[in-house]
GROMACS .gro file of C-alpha atoms in nm:
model
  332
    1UNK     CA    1  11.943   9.907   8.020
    2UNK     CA    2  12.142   9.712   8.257
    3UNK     CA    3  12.550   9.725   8.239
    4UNK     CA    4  12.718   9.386   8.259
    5UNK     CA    5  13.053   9.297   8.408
    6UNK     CA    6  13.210   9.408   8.117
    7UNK     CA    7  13.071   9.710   8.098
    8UNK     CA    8  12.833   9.653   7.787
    9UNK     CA    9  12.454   9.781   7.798
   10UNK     CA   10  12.243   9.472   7.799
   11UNK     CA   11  11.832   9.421   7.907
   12UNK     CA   12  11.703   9.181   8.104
   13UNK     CA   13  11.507   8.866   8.003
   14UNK     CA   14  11.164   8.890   8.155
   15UNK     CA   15  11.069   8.652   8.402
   16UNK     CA   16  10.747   8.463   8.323
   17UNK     CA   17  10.555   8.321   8.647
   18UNK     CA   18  10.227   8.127   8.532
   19UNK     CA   19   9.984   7.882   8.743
   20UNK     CA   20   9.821   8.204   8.915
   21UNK     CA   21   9.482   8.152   9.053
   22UNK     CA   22   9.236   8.447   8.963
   23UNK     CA   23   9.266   8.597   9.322
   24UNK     CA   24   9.622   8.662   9.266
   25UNK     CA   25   9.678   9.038   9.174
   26UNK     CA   26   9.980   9.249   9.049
   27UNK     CA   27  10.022   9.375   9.402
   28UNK     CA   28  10.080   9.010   9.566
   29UNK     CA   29  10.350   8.951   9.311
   30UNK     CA   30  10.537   9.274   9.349
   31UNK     CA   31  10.494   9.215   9.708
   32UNK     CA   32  10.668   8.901   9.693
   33UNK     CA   33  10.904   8.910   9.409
   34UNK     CA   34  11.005   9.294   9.474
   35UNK     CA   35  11.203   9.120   9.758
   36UNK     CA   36  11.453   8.972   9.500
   37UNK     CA   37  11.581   9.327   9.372
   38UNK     CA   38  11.508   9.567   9.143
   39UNK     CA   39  11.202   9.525   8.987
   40UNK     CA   40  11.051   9.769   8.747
   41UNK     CA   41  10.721   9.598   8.581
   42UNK     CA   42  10.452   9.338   8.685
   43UNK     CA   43  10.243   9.250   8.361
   44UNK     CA   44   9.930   9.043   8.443
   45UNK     CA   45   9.770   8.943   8.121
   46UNK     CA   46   9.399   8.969   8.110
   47UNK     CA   47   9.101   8.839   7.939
   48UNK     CA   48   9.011   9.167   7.833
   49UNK     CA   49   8.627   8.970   7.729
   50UNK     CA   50   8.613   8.940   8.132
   51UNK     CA   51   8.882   9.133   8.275
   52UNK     CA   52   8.982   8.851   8.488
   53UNK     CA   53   9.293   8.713   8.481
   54UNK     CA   54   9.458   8.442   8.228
   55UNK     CA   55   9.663   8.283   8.499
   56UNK     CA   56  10.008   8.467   8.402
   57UNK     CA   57  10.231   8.743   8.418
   58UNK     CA   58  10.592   8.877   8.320
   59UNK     CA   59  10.757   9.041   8.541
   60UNK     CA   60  11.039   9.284   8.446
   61UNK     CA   61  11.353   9.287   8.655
   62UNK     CA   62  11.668   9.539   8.587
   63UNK     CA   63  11.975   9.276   8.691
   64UNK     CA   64  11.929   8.947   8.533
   65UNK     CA   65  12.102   8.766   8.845
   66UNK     CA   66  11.800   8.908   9.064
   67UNK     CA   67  11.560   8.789   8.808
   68UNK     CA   68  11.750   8.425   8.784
   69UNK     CA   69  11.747   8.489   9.180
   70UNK     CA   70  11.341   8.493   9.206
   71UNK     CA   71  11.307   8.225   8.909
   72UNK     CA   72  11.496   7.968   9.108
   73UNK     CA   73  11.363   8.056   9.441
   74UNK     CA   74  10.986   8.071   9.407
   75UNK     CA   75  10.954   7.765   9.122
   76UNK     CA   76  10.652   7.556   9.234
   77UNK     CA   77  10.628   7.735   9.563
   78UNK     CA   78  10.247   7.755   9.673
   79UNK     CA   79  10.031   8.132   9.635
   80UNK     CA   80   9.652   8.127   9.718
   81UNK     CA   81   9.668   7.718   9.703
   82UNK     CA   82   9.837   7.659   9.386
   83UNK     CA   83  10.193   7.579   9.318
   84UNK     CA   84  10.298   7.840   9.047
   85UNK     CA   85  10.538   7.808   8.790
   86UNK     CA   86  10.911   8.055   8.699
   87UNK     CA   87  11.121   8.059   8.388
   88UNK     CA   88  11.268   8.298   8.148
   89UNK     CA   89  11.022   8.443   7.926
   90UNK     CA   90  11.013   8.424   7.576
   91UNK     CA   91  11.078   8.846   7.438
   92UNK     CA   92  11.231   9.020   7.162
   93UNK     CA   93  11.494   9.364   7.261
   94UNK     CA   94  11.266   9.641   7.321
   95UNK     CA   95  11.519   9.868   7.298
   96UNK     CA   96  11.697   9.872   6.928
   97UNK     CA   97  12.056   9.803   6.932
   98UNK     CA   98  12.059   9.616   7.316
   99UNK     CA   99  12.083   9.267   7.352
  100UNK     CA  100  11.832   9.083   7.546
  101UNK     CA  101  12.076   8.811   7.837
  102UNK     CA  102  11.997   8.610   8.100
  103UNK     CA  103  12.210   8.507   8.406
  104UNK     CA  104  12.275   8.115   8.541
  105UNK     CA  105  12.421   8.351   8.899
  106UNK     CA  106  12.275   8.490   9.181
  107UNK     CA  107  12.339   8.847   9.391
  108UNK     CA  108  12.602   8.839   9.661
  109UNK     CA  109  12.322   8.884   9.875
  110UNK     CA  110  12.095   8.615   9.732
  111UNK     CA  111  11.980   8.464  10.114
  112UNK     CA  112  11.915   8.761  10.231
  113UNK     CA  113  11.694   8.851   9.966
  114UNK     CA  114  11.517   8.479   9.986
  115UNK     CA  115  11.444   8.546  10.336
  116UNK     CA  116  11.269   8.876  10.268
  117UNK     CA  117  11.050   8.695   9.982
  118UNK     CA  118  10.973   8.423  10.218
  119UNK     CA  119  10.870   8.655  10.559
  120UNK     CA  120  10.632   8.838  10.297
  121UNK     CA  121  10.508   8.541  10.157
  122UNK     CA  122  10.419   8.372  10.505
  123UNK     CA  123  10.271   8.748  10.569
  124UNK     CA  124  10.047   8.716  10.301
  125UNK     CA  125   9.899   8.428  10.415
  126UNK     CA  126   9.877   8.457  10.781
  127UNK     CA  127  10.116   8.415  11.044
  128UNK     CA  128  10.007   8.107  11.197
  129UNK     CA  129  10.167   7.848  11.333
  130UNK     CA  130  10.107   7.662  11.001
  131UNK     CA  131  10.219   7.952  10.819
  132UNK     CA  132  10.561   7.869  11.017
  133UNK     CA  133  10.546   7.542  10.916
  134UNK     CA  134  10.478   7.598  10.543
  135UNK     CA  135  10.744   7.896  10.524
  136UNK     CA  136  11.001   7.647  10.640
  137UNK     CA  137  10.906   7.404  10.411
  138UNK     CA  138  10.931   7.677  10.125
  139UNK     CA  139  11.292   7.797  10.275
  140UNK     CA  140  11.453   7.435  10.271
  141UNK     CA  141  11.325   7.319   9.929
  142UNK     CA  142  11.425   7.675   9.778
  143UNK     CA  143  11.765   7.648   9.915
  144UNK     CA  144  11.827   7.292   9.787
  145UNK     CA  145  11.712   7.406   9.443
  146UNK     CA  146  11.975   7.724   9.482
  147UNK     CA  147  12.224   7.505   9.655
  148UNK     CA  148  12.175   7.280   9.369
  149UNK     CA  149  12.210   7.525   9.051
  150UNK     CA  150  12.550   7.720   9.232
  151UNK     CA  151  12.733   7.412   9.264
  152UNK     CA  152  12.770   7.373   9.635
  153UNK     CA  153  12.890   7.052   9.783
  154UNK     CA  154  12.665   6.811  10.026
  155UNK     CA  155  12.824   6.948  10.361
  156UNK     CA  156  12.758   7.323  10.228
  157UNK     CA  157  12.432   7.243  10.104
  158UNK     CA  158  12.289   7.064  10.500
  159UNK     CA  159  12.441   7.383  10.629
  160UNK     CA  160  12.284   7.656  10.365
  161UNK     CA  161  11.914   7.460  10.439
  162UNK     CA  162  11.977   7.416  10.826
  163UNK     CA  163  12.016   7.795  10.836
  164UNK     CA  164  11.750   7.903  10.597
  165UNK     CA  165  11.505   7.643  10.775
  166UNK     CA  166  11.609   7.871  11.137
  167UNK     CA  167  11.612   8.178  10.996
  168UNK     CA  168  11.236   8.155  10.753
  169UNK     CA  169  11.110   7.988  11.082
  170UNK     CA  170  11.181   8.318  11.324
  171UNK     CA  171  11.116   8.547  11.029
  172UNK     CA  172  10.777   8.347  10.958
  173UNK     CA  173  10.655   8.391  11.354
  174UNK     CA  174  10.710   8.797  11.332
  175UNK     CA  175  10.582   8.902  11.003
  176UNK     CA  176  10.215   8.965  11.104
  177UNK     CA  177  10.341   9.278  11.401
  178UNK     CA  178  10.555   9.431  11.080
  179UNK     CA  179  10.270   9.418  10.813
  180UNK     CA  180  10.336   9.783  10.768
  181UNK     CA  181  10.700   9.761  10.662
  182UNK     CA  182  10.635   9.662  10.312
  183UNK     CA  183  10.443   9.803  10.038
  184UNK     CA  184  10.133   9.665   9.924
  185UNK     CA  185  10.130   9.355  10.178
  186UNK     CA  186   9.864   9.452  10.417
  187UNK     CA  187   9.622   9.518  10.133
  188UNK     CA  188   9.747   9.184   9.949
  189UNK     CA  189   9.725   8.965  10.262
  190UNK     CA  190   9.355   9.111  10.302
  191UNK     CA  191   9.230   8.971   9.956
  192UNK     CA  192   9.447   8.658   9.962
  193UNK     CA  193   9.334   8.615  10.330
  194UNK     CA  194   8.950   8.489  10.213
  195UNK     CA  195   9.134   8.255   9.953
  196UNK     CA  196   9.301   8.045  10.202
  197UNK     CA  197   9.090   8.095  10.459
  198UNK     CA  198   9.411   8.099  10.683
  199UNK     CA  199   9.404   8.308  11.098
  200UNK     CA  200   9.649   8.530  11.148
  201UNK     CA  201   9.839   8.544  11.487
  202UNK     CA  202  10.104   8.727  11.523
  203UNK     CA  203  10.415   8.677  11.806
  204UNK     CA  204  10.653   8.997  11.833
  205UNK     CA  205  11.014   8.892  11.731
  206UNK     CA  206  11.327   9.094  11.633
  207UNK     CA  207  11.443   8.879  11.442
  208UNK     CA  208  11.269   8.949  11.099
  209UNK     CA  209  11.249   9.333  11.191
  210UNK     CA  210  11.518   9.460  10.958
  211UNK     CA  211  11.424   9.194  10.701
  212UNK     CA  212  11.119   9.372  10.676
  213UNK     CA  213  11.207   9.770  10.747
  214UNK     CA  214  11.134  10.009  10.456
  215UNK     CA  215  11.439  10.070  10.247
  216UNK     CA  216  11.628  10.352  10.291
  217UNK     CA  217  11.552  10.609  10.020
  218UNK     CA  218  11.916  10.657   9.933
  219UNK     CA  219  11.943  10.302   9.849
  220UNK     CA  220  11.681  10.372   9.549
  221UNK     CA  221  11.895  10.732   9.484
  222UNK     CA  222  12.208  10.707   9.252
  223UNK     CA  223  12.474  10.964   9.302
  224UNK     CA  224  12.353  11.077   9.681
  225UNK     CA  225  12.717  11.131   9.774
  226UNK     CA  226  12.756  11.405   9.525
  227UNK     CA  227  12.465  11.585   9.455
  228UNK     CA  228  12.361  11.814   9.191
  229UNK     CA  229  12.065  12.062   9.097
  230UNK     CA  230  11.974  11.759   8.823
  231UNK     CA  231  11.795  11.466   8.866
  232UNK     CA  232  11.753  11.169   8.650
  233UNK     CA  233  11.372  11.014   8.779
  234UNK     CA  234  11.283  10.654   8.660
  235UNK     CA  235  10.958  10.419   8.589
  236UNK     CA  236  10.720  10.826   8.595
  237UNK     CA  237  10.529  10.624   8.289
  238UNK     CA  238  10.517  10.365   8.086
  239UNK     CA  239  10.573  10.467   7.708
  240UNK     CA  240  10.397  10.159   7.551
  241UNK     CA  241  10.088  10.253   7.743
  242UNK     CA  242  10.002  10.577   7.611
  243UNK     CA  243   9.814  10.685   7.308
  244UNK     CA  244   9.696  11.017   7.321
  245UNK     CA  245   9.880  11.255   7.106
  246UNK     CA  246  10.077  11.504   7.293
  247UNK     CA  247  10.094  11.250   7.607
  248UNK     CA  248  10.427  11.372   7.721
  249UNK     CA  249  10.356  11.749   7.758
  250UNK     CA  250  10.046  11.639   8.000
  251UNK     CA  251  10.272  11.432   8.186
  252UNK     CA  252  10.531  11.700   8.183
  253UNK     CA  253  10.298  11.953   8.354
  254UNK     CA  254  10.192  11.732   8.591
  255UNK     CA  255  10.537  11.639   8.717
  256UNK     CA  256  10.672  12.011   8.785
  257UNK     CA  257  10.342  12.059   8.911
  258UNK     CA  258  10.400  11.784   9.179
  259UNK     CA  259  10.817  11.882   9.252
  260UNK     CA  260  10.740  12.260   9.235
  261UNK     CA  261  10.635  12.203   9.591
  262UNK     CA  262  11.026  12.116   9.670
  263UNK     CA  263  11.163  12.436   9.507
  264UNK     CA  264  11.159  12.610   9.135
  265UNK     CA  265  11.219  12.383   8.866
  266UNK     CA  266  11.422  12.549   8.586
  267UNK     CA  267  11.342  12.279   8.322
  268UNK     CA  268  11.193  11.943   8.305
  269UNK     CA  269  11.206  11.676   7.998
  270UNK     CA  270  11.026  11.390   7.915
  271UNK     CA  271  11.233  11.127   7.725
  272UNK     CA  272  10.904  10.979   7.585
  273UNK     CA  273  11.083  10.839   7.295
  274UNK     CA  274  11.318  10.603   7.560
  275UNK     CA  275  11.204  10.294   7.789
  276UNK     CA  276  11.262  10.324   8.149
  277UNK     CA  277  10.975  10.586   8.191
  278UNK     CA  278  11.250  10.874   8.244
  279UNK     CA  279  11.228  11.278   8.305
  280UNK     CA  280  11.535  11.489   8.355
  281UNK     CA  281  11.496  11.780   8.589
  282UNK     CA  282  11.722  12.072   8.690
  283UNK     CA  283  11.595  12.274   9.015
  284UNK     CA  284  11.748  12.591   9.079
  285UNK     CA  285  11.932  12.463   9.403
  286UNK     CA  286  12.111  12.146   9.483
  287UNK     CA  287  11.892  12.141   9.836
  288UNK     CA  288  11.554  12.161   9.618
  289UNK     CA  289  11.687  11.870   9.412
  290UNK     CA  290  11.772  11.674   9.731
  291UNK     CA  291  11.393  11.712   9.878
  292UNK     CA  292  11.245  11.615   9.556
  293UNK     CA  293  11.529  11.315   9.543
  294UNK     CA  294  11.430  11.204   9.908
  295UNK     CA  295  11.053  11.235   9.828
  296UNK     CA  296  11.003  11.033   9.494
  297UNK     CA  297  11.275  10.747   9.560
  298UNK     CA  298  11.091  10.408   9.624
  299UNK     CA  299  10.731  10.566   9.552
  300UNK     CA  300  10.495  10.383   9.391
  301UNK     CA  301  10.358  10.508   9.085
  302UNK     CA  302  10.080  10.283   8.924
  303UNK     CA  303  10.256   9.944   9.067
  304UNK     CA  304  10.595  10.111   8.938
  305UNK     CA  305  10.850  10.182   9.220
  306UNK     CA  306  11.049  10.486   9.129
  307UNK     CA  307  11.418  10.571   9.126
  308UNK     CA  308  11.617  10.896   9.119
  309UNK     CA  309  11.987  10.937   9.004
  310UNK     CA  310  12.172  11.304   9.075
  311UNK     CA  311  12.387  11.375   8.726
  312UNK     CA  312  12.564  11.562   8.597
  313UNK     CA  313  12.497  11.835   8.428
  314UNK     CA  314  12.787  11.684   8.151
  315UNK     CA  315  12.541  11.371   8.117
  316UNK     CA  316  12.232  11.579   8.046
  317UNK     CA  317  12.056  11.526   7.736
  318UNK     CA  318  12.126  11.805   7.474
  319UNK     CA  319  11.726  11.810   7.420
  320UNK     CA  320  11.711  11.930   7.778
  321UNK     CA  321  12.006  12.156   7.824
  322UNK     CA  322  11.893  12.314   7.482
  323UNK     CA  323  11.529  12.441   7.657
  324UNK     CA  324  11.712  12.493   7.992
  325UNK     CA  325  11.895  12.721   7.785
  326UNK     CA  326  11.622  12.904   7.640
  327UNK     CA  327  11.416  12.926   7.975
  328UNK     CA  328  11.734  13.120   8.104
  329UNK     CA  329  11.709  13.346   7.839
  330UNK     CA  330  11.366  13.438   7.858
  331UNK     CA  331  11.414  13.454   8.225
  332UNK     CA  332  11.675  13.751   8.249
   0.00000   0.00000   0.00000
C-alpha cells in the first residue's frame, strides 16, 4: 500500500499499456517504464494455447502520480513500429479494506524522469542519427501532452518543449556508450534490434551520463540513516503465483540460505498471507543487516526489483518477534 497526502493507505490503479507487437517482452517495458518510478509488476498476458503474446500488459506502479506520470508520457509513442496505447486499468482492491485511487498529478521530478524513459527508449532502438530524430519527436509531443494535462500557459508550454526537445536530443546521441547503466536494456535492445532493423552508432556525451547511472542502492533502502539489525525486504515473491502447499517455508529456506552469507540470521518470516512479496529478517548485528541491505536493494528478482526498509524492532510483526523469541530460547 501506498500512503497519500493525508496519510491514508491507498493502492495504486494499474496502468494498462496495449498495442504491443509480439516482439515486445516484459523486459523492454520495465526497461522503459521503470524510468517513471517505482514500479513493482509487469504483467504480459499470454495466449497460453501459443505462449505468445496477446498484445497487452498491466503494469503495477506503487505512487499513482508516477503511474499517471508514464500513462501521459508514453500514450501513442512508437515500440518495435507500433504506436502503443496507456490508460488506467480496469481492477478491483487486492488488498481487503484499501481503496484502489488514481492521480490527475505528476512527481516533482516528472522531466527528469521523462528524459530517462526517453534516453532508454532511443537506446532500445539504436542510437542513430534517426534515433535522435525520433527521440525528439517523442520528447516534444510528450511534453505538450504533460504541458497540456498540468495546466501550463502557452509561453511555459514553448519553453517546457524547447528544453525537452535539447535535452532528449543530447541524451538520444549518448545512450548507446552507457548501454550498461540500466537493467535489462542491452538484452532488450538486442531482440528489439532485428524488429526495426535500426544501426546503432554511438557518440560519447556527458550529457545523458547521470540520466542513465545505476541508482544508488540507498535510494531503494528505507530507513538507511538509522539502521537496525531488522530488515523489511520487498517484491522476494509473488503470492498469487504460487500453489504448492507449504510454498513459504521453501522460500523461507532459500532466503536465509542466500543472506546467511552476510552474517547469522536470528529469524526470518514470510508474510505469505500479505501482497508486496515481503520477509522480515533480524541478523544478529546491525553491520550484517547493512551488507544484506546494500546487496538485495534494486536486485532483480524474476522481473521484480527489490526494496529493503531498516525497522524497528517496535514495527515488527508479532508472528516474527514470537519465533525470534523462541529461537533465543532454544539458543541459550
Amino acid at each position: 500500500p501506498f500512503l497519500d497526502e493525508n496519510g491514508k493507505e491507498v493502492e495504486s490503479q494499474k496502468v494498462y499499456v496495449g498495442g504491443l507487437g509480439p516482439t515486445v517482452t516484459e523486459e523492454h517495458l520495465f526497461a522503459i517504464f521503470s524510468q517513471f518510478g517505482q514500479l513493482e509488476k509487469v504483467s504480459m498476458q499470454m495466449d497460453p494455447a501459443t505462449n505468445t503474446s496477446r498484445g497487452y500488459a498491466f503494469l503495477s506502479f506503487r505512487d499513482p502520480k508516477e503511474a499517471n506520470l508514464a500513462i501521459q508520457t508514453m500514450a501513442n509513442q512508437v515500440i518495435a513500429g507500433r504506436p502503443i496505447k496507456t490508460g488506467w486499468a480496469n481492477q478491483s482492491s487486492s488488498i481487503p479494506g484499501i481503496p484502489i485511487t488514481t492521480s490527475d498529478q505528476f512527481p516533482a521530478d516528472g522531466d527528469v524522469r521523462r528524459q530517462k524513459a526517453f534516453a532508454v527508449l532511443g537506446q532500445l532502438i539504436g542510437a542513430s542519427s534517426e534515433a535522435s530524430v525520433n527521440a525528439t519527436s517523442l520528447s516534444a509531443t510528450a511534453s505538450k501532452a504533460i504541458d497540456a494535462a498540468m495546466g501550463m500557459g502557452q509561453a511555459e508550454k514553448r519553453e517546457s518543449a524547447t528544453n525537452a526537445t535539447a535535452n532528449s536530443a543530447a541524451s538520444a546521441a549518448a545512450v548507446s556508450s552507457h548501454s550498461a547503466s540500466v537493467p535489462t536494456v542491452a538484452e532488450a535492445r538486442a531482440s528489439l534490434a532485428a524488429t526495426v532493423a535500426v544501426q546503432k552508432s554511438a557518440v560519447a556525451s556527458a550529457a545523458v551520463t547521470a540520466a542513465l547511472a545505476p541508482s544508488v542502492p540507498t535510494t531503494l533502502i528505507g530507513g538507511a540513516e538509522q539502521p537496525s539489525c531488522h530488515l523489511l525486504v520487498y517484491n522476494m515473491y509473488d503470492k498469487d503465483e504460487e500453489t504448492e502447499p507449504g510454498w513459504e517455508k521453501d522460500i523461507k529456506e532459500e532466503f536465509i540460505e542466500e543472506v546467511s552469507k552476510f552474517g547469522k540470521v536470528l529469524q526470518a518470516t514470510v508474510m505469505h498471507q500479505e501482497p508486496g512479496g515481503k520477509i522480515y529478517a533480524t541478523f544478529e548485528t546491525i553491520e550484517s543487516a547493512k551488507a544484506c541491505a546494500e546487496n538485495l536493494a534494486g536486485r532483480w528478482f524474476d522481473k521484480r526489483q527489490l526494496r529493503v526498509d531498516f525497522v524497528n524492532e517496535s514495527d515488527l510483526p508479532s508472528t516474527h518477534t514470537e519465533m525470534n523469541e523462541t529461537n533465543t530460547d532454544a539458543g541459550s
